Each structure stands twice: as C-alpha cells, then as structure tokens.
Coordinates of C-alpha atoms and ligand atoms in Angstrom, one line a residue:
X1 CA 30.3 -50.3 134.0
X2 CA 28.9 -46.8 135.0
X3 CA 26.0 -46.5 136.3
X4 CA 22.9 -44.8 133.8
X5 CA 19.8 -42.8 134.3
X6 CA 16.7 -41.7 132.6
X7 CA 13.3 -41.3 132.6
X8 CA 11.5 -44.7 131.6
X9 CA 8.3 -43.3 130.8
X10 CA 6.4 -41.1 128.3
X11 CA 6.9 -38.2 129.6
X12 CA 3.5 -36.0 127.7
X13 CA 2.9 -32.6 130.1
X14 CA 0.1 -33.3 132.3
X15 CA -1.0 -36.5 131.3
X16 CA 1.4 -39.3 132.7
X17 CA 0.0 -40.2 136.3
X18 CA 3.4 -42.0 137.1
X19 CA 6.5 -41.3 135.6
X20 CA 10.1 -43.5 136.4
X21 CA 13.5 -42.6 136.7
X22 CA 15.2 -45.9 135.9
X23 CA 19.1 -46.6 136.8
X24 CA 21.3 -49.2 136.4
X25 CA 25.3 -49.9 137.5
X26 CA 27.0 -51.0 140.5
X27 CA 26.4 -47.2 142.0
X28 CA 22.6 -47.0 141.2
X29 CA 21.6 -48.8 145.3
X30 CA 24.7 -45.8 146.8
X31 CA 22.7 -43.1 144.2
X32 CA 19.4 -44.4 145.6
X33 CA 20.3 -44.5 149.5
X34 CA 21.7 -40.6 149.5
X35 CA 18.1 -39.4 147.7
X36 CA 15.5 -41.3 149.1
X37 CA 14.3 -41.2 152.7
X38 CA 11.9 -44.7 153.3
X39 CA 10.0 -43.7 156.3
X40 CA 9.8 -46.7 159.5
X41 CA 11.1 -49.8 159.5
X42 CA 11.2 -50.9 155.6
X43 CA 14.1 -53.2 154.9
X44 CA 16.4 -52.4 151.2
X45 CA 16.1 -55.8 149.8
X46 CA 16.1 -56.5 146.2
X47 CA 12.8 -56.7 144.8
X48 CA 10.8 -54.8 147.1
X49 CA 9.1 -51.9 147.1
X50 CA 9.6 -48.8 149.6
X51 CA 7.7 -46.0 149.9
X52 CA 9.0 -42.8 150.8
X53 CA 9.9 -39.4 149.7
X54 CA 12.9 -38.1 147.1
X55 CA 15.1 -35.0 148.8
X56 CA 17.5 -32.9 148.0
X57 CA 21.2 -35.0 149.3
X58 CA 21.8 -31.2 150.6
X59 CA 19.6 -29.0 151.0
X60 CA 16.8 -31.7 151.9
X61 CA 14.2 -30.2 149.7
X62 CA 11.4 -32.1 149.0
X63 CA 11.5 -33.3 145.7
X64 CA 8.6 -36.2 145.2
X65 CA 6.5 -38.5 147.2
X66 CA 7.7 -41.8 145.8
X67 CA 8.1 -45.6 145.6
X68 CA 11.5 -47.1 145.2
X69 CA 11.8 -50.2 143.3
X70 CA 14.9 -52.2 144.2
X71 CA 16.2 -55.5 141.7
X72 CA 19.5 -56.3 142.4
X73 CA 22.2 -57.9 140.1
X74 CA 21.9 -60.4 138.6
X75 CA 17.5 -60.5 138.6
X76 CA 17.2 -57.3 136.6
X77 CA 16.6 -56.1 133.3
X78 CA 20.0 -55.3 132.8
X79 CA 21.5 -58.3 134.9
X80 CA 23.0 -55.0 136.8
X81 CA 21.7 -53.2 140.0
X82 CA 18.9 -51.9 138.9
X83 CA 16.3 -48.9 140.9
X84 CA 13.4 -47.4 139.9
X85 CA 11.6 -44.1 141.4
X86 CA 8.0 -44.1 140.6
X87 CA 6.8 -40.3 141.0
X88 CA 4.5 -38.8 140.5
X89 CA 4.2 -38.2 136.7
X90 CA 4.4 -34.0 136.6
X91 CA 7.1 -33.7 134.6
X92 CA 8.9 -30.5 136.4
X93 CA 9.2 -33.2 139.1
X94 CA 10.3 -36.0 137.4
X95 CA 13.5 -34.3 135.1
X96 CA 13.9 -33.2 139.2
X97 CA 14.4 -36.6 140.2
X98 CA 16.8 -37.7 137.0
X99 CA 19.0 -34.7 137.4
X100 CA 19.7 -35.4 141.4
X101 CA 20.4 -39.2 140.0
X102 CA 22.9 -37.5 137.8
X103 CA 24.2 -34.9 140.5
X104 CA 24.8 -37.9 142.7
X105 CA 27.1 -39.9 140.2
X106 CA 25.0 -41.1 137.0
X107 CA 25.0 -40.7 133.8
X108 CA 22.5 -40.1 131.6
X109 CA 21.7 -43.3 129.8
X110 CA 22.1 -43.3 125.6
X111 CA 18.9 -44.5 123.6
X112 CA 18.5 -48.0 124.5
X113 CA 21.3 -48.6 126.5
X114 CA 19.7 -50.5 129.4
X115 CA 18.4 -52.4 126.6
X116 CA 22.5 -53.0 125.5
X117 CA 23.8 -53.6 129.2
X118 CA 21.3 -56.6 128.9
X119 CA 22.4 -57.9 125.8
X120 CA 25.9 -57.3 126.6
X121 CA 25.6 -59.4 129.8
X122 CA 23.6 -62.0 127.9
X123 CA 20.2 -61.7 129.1
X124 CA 18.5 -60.9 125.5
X125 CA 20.1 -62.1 121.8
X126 CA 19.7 -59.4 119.4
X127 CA 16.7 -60.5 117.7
X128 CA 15.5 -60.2 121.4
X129 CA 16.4 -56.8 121.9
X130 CA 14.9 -55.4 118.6
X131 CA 11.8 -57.0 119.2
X132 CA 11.7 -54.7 122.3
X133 CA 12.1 -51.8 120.4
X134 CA 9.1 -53.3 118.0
X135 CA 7.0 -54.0 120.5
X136 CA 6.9 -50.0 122.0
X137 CA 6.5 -49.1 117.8
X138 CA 4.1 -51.4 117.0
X139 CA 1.0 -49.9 115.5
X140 CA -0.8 -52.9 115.7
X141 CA -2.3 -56.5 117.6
X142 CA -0.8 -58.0 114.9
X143 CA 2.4 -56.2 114.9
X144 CA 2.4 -56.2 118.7
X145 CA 2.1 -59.9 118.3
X146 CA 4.7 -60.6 116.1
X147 CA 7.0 -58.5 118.7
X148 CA 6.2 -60.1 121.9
X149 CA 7.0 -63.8 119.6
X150 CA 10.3 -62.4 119.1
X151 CA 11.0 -61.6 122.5
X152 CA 10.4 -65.0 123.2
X153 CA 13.1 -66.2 121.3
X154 CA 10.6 -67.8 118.8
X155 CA 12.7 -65.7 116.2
X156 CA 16.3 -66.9 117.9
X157 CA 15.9 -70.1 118.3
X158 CA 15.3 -71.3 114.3
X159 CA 18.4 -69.0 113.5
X160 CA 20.5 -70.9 116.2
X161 CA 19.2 -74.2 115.1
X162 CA 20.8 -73.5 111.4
X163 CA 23.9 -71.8 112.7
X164 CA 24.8 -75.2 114.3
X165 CA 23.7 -77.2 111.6
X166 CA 25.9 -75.2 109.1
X167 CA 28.6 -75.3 112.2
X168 CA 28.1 -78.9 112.0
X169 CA 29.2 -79.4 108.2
X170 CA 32.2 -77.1 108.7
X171 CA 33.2 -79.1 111.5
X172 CA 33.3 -82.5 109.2
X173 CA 34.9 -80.6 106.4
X174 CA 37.3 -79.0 109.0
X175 CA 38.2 -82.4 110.2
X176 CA 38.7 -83.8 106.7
X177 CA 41.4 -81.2 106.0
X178 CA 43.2 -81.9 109.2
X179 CA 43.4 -85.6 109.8
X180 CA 42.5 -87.0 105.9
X181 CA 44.6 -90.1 106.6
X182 CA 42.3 -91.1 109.4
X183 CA 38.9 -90.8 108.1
X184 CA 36.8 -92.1 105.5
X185 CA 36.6 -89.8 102.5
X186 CA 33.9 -86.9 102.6
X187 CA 30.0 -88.3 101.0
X188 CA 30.0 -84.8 98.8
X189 CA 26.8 -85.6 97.8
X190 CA 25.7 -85.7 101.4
X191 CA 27.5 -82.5 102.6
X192 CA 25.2 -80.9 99.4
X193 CA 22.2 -82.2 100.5
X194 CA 23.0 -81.2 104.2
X195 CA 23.3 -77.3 103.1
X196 CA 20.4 -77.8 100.4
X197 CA 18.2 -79.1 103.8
X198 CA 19.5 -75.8 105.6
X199 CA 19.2 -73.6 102.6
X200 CA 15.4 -74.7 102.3
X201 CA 14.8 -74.0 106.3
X202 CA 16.7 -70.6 105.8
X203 CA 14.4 -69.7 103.1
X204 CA 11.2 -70.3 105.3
X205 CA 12.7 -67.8 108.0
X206 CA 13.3 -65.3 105.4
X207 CA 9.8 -65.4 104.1
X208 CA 8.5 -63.7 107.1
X209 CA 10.3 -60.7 105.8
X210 CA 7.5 -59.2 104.1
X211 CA 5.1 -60.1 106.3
X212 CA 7.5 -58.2 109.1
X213 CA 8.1 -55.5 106.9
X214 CA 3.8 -55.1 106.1
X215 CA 3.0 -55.4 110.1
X216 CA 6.3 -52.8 111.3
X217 CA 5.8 -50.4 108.8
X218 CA 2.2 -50.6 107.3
X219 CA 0.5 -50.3 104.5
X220 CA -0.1 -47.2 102.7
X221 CA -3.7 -47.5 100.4
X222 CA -4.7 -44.0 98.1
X223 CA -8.4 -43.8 97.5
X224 CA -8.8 -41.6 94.1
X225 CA -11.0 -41.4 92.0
X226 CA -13.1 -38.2 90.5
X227 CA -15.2 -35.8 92.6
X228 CA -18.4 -37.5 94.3
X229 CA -17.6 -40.7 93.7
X230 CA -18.0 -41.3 97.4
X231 CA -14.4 -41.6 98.4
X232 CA -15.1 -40.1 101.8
X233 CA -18.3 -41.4 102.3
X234 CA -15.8 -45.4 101.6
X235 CA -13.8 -43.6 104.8
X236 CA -16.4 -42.9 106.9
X237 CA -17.9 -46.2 106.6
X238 CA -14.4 -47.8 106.9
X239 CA -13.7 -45.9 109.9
X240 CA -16.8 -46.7 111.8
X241 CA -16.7 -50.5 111.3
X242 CA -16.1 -52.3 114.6
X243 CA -13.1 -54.0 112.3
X244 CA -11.3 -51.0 112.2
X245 CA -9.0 -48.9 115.2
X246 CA -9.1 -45.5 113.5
X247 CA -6.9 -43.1 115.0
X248 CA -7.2 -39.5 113.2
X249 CA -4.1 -38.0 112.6
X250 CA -3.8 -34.5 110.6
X251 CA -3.0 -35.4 107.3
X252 CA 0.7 -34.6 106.1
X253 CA -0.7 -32.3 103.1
X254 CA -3.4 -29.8 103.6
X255 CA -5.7 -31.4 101.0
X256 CA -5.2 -35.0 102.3
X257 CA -6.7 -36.5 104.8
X258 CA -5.2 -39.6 106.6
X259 CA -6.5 -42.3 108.8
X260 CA -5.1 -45.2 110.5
X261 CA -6.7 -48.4 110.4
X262 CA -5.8 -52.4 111.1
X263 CA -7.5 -54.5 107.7
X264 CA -6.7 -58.5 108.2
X265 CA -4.0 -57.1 111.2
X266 CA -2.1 -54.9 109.7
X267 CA -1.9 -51.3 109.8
X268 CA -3.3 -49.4 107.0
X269 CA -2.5 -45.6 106.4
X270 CA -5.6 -44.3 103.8
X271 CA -4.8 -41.3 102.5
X272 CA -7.9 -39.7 100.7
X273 CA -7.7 -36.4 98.5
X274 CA -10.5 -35.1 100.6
X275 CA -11.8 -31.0 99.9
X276 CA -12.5 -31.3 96.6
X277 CA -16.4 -30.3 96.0
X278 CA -16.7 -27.9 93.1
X279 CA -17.2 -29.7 89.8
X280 CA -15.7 -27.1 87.5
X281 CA -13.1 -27.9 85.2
X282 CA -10.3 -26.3 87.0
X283 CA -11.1 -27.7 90.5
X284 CA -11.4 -31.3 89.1
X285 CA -8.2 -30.9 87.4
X286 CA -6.9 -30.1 90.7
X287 CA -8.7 -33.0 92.5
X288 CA -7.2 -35.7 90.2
X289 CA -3.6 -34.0 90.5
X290 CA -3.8 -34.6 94.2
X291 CA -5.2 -37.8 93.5
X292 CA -2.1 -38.7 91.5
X293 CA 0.4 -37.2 94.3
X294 CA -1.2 -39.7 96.7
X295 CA -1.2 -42.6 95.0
X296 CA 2.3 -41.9 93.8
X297 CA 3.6 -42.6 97.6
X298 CA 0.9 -45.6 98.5
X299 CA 1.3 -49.2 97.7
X300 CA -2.3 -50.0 96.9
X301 CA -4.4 -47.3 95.0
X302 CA -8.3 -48.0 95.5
X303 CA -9.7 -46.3 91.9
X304 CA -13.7 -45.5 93.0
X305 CA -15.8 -45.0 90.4
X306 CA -20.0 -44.3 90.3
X307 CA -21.7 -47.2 89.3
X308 CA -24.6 -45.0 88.3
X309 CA -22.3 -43.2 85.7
X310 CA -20.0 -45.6 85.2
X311 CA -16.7 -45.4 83.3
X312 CA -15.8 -41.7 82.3
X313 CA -13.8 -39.6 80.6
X314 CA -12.2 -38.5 84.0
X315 CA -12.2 -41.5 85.4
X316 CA -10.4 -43.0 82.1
X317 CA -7.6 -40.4 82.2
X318 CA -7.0 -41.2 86.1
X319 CA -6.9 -44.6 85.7
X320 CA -3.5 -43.7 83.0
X321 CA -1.9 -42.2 86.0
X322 CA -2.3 -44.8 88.6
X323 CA -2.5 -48.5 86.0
X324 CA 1.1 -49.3 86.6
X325 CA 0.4 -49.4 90.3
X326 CA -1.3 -52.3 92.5
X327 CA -4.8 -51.1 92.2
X328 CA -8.5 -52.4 93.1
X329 CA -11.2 -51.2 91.4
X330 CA -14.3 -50.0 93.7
X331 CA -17.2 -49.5 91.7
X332 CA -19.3 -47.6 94.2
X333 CA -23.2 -46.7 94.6
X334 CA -24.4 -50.0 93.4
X335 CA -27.5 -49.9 95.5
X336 CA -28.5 -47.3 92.7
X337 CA -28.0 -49.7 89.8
X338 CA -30.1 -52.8 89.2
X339 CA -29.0 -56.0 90.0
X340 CA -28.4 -57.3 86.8
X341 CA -27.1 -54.1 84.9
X342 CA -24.4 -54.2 87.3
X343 CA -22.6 -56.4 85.6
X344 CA -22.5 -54.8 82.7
X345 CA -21.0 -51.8 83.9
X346 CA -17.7 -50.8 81.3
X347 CA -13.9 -50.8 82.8
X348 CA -10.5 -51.9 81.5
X349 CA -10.4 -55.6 81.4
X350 CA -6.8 -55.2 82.5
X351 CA -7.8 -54.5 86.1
X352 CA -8.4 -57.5 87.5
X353 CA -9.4 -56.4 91.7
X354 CA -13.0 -55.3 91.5
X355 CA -15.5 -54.4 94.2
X356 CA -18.3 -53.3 94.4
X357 CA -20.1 -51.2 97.2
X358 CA -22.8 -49.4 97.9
X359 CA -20.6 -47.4 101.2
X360 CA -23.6 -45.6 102.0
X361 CA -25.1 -48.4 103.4
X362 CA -21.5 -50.4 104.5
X363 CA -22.4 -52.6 101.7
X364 CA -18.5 -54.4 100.4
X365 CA -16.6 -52.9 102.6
X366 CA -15.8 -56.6 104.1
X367 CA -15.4 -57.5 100.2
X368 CA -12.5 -54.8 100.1
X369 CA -10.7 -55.4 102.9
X370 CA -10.8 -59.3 101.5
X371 CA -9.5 -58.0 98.6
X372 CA -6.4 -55.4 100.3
X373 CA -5.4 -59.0 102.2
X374 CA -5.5 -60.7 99.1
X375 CA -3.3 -58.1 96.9
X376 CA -1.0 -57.8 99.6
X377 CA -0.7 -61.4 101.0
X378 CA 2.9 -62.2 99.6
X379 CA 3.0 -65.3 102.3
X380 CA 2.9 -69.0 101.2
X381 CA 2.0 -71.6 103.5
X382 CA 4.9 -72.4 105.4
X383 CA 5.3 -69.1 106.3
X384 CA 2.0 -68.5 107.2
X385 CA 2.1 -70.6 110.4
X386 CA 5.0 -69.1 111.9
X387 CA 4.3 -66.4 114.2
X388 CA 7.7 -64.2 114.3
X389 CA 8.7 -62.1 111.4
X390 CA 12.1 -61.2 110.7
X391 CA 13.2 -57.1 110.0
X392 CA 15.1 -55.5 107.4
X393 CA 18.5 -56.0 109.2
X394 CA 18.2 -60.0 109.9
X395 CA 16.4 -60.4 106.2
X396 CA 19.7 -58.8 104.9
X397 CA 21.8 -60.8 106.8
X398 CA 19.6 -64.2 106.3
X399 CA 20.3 -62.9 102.6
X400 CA 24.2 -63.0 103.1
X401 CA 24.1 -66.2 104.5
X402 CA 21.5 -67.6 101.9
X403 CA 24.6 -66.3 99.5
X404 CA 27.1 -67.6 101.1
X405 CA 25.7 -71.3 101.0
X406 CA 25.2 -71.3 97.4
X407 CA 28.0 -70.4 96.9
X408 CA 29.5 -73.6 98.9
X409 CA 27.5 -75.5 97.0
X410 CA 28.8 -74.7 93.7
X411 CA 32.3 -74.9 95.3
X412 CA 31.5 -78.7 95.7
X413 CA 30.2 -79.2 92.2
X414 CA 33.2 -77.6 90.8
X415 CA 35.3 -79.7 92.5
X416 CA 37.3 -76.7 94.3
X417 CA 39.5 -77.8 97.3
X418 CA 38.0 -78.1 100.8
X419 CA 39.1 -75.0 101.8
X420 CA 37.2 -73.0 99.6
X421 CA 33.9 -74.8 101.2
X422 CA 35.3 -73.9 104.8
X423 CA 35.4 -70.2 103.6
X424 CA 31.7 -70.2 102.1
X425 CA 30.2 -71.7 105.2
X426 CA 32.2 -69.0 107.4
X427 CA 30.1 -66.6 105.8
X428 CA 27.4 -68.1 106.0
X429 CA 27.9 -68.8 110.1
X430 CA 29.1 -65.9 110.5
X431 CA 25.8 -63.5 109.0
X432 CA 23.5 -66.4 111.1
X433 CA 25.2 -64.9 114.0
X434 CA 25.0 -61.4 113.2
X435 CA 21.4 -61.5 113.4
X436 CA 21.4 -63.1 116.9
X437 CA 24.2 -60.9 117.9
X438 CA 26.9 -64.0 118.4
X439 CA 29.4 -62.4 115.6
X440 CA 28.3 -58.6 115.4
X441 CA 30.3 -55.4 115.3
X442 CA 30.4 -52.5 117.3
X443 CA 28.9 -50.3 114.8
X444 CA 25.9 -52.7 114.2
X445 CA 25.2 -52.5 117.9
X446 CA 25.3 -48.7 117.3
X447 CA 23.1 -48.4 114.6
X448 CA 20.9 -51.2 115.8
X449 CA 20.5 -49.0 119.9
X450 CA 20.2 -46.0 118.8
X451 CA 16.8 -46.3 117.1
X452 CA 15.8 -47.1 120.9
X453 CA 14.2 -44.5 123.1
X454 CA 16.2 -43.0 125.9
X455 CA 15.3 -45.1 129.1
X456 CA 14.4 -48.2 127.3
Ligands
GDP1 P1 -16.1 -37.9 97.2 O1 -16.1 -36.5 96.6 O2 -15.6 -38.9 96.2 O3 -15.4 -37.9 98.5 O4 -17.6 -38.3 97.4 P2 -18.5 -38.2 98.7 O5 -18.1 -39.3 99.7 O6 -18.5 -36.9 99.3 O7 -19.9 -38.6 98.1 C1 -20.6 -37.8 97.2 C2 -22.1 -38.1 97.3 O8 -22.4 -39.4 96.9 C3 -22.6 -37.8 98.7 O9 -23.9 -37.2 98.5 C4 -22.8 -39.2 99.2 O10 -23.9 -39.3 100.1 C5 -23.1 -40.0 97.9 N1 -22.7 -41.4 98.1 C6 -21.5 -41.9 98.4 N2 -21.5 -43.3 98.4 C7 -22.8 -43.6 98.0 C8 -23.4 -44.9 97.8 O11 -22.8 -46.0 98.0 N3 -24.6 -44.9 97.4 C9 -25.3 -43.8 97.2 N4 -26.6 -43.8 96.7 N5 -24.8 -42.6 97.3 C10 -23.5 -42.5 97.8

C-alpha cells in the first residue's frame, strides 16, 4: 500500500504546544531519512526516539526542531511502518512538515484511514475501530468509558461468541443435508432452543443501544415555563454544582441559551429561553413561543412553575403545548411557601414527574437530576451491568440478525425443508459479522471511515 500523511493533532492557531505529522507505508522510514537530520550518534531503530531538526531535502531550509518517532511494521498502529514528527505545534510549521512528507512521495491520508490500514491488516475489528472514533467524540466520562470498553474488545467479543454459536447450528443442519443416511435425525426442538438461547443473549447486546445512543449523542432537556419563574436562576444553580462540567457554548438561537452538563453520566444539552424580562402581554407571548420552539427539539421538557403563584393561566396554556412530550414538573420557590401548603399546590394530575425546589438556595436540584435519570433510564438489569454499548450501525445490524433468527425459527415450526433454515441463519451470521467487520462491504467501510478525522 502507499504510504499516508497528515497531521495527527488538533491543529487550533496558537494553542497546540506539539503538533504531529503521522505517516504510514513501506516509504514513510525512506520519507523520514531524506527530511530529517538526527544530530550525533543516534541509531534509527524502531521504537525510539531521535531528536533532530526537519529540512528542506533541497534547499536545506530549516523547517522545525523536532523528535522523530520510529515503530516499524508489524508493532504499529497500522501494523505498517509507521513515523511520527513531533514539532513544534505553530501551525505555519507544521502543514510545512506534512507538505515536504508529501513532496517526498506521500499521500495525504483520507479521514481515518490509518485507522482502516489497521483494520484491514487485522489489528482492530470494526467495533474496535468505531470506538476510536467515539472515544475522540465523546462528550463525556461516561461516554469516554463506554469507548475505551469497546476498544477493548468488550463489545467484539459477545458478538463473536453468538456468531459461532449460530455457526455452530448451521454447521449441524449443514451436515444433516449432506450425509442424512449417516446421522441420527436432527432434535428440532433442540436446534429451537439453541437459537431461542442465542436470540435471548442477542437481545441483551442490543439493549445497550439506547444507553449508547443517550451517552454518544446526549440528551437534550428545555426548561420553559413563564417569565420569572426562575428558569435561569435552576441554570445557574445547575451549573455551579460540583456534579456538573458546564461548558458554555453560544446558544444556536439568539434568544436561547445553551449549556452542557453530565446528570447520572451522560451529557445533557439545557437549552433555556433566556432574555425574556418584560411582563407585558406581547413579550410573554413571545417568551412562551420560544419556549415551545425549544421544547419542540428536546427530549425532556422541565415545565417550572412559582410555587408562590402556583398554577396559572400562562402556565396552563404552556403546559397544552409541551403535555404530549416527556416532561417533569419543577415547582420552584418553595422556600417561600409553607411546608404544609406545599402540598396543596394545583397541577394536572396527568403529570406524573414533580420536583420541587427552592434553586435559589440549590434546594432539589439533586431531586431533578434523580428524576432526568429516572425518565430517561430505558435500561433493565441485564443491561445495566455491561459496560460497552452498541451504536446505531451494529444495533441495526444486531436488528437484521435478531430477524433473521426468527425467522429460522418459524421455518422449523412450519416444517419447511432444511435448507430454508440454512438460509435464515446465513443472515443472521452474516449481519453478526458485519458489525465486527468479518462479512462487510466496501461501502460500509466507507461510510463507517469517513466520519473519522484526517490523521486518525
Ligand atoms: P426566569 O425569568 O424564569 O429565568 O426567572 P429568573 O431565574 O430570572 O428568576 C426570577 C426571580 O425569581 C429572580 O429574582 C430570582 O432571584 C427569583 N428566584 C428564582 N428562584 C427562586 C427560588 O427558588 N426562591 C426564591 N425565593 N426566589 C427565586
């Protein structure tokens, strides 16, 4: 294969103090040996480090003051010969480096095509390789954790186990259509209860998929509710809380405000309709329409309402807009309402999430983020103690294969002829080993890479 280049790092102007040029191919230790001068007596061995400087091949321009990492073939990332240049992270210097890499006989690498060289020379599976890609996304411990499980093979290695089992029942079948004379005849019952065994263990996998699907992507929460209800007073206190990593991004909208936090783990996006002060007619009317535009896109709304005034009008006609949505009723400012009458503050008895707080002085918000866990927790038990969590592309695959075995099952009930089992469990074999990459196409590979970043 060629050999590939690119810059490894992040490149951000001013700010990286070390930035990489990473190559890989059976040219990268030629490439490296024509640009880099190692001063004294330093020996190129594989997995060492020189230090030196980067010139011109030419000119012999100074380019960088660098180290030079060597790992050749087959202890790399890639299994290939791979080098690294650690410059300094300025990156005029840097895109320097890459282009005299690609002057001298590279090319410059696609997204995430060191990260295909090692699958394609069998160093990662598939589920491997993704969680890579997860694990420079992930917004999260949590999701972070779940990654690095994946990358162990933790995710692999339950996919493999029922790709043999169901390669195990073919294999009987297969042998009961080819030498029926000399064998026993075939315990139906016991091939069904073989694939209901795998079906159940297949299901378990699968059930990660939500959890994967909450930790990659997130959770999106709307606090609405009607002016002065302390909405942003709920996200100030949320923010500060030792519980919470708040990074503030500028909100997509003008009038919305948007803050990143981890509840229970898992990211949480909180977009509050923030600006709205006035009390006039006109300007509430606006408030509750943004209210409704963010709630519209989140999965959890949080309706706040003032214990002190209780249920209103305003916050009646809100609560139309966002009931069909999972929702949690905050009753805020409780520290102004006496113990008992709190209890007897009005709302719909079709909400069933209430909490109540008194943000001002952090009072509930633990109660809350119990209560965002608990709306959103779609695991059962099983799946709970497993640490991996499957994507979108392996749940729709372990969904092909969950198919595909029901199928065979009903095949045996029906009394259909063996070959028609033979062809349900190919299916299901062969979407088991889509996800690990073992039967995949070209185009999955593409689709799957190209959501990589360059030099990863
Ligand atoms: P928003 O318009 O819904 O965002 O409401 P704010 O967060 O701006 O709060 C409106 C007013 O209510 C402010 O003066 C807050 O200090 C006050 N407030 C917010 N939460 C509480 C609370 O829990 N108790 C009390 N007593 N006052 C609160």
């Amino acid at each position: 294969m060629d050999t590939i280049a690119a810059i490894a790092t992040a490149i951000v102007p001013q700010q990286g103090s070390v930035g990489i040029v990473r190559m890989s191919g059976s040219e990268s230790m030629k490439i490296a040996t024509t640009l880099f001068h190692a001063p004294g007596q330093q020996v190129w061995e594989t997995h060492r480090i020189l230090y030196g400087y980067i010139r011109h091949p030419q000119t012999g321009q100074l380019v960088d003051e660098a180290l030079l990492l060597i790992m050749k073939a087959p202890r790399s990332y890639t299994r290939e010969d791979v080098i690294e240049f650690h410059c300094h992270g300025g990156i005029i210097s840097i895109q320097k480096v890459l282009q005299l890499c690609i002057e001298a006989g590279a090319r410059l690498a696609q997204p995430g095509e060191f990260t295909l060289r090692a699958f394609l020379n069998g160093r990662l599976d598939l589920t491997q390789a993704e969680s890579i890609a997860e694990l420079v996304g992930s917004q999260s411990p949590a999701a972070a954790q779940v990654a690095l499980a994946g990358l162990q093979g933790k995710l692999a290695s339950p996919i493999r186990r029922l790709r043999a089992d169901c390669l195990d029942v073919l294999a009987e079948i297969e042998a009961r259509i080819d030498f029926e004379e000399d064998l026993p005849p075939l315990d139906e019952s016991e091939i069904s209860q073989k694939i209901d065994s795998i079906l159940n263990d297949l299901s378990i996998v699968l059930g990660t998929a939500n959890r994967g699907e909450l930790l990659r992507t997130g959770l999106k929460v709307a606090i609405v509710g009607r002016p002065n209800v302390g909405k942003s007073s709920l996200l100030n206190a949320w923010s500060r809380s030792d519980r919470a990593i708040v990074t503030e991004l500028p909100g997509t909208t003008r009038d919305v405000v948007e803050s990143h936090l981890v509840v229970g783990g898992i990211p949480v996006q909180v977009l509050d309709t923030a600006g709205i002060r006035e009390t006039e007619d006109r300007v509430e009317k606006i408030g509750v329409e943004r209210s409704y535009g963010a709630a519209k896109s989140a999965d959890l709304v949080l309706l706040t309402i003032d214990a002190e005034a209780g249920w209103t009008e305003l916050d009646e006609f809100i609560y139309e807009q966002v009931k069909h949505r999972s929702l949690i009723l905050i009753i805020n400012k409780v520290d102004l309402v006496q113990g008992e009458l709190i209890k007897s503050i009005f709302y719909p008895e079709t909400i069933k999430n209430i909490v109540t707080t008194a943000v001002i002085n952090n009072e509930g918000i633990e109660d809350l983020e119990a209560a965002i866990i608990k709306a959103v927790n779609l695991d059962n038990v099983e799946v709970e103690n497993l640490d991996f969590a499957v994507n979108q592309r392996q749940a729709a695959a372990l969904r092909r294969a969950k198919i595909s075995l029901e199928q065979c099952l009903n095949t045996i009930k029906n009394n259909l002829p063996l070959d028609f089992w033979t062809i349900d469990l190919r299916g299901a074999i062969y979407a088991l080993g889509e996800v690990t990459g073992e039967d995949v196409t070209e185009s999955v590979l593409d689709r799957i890479f190209s959501r990589f970043c360059i030099g990863k």
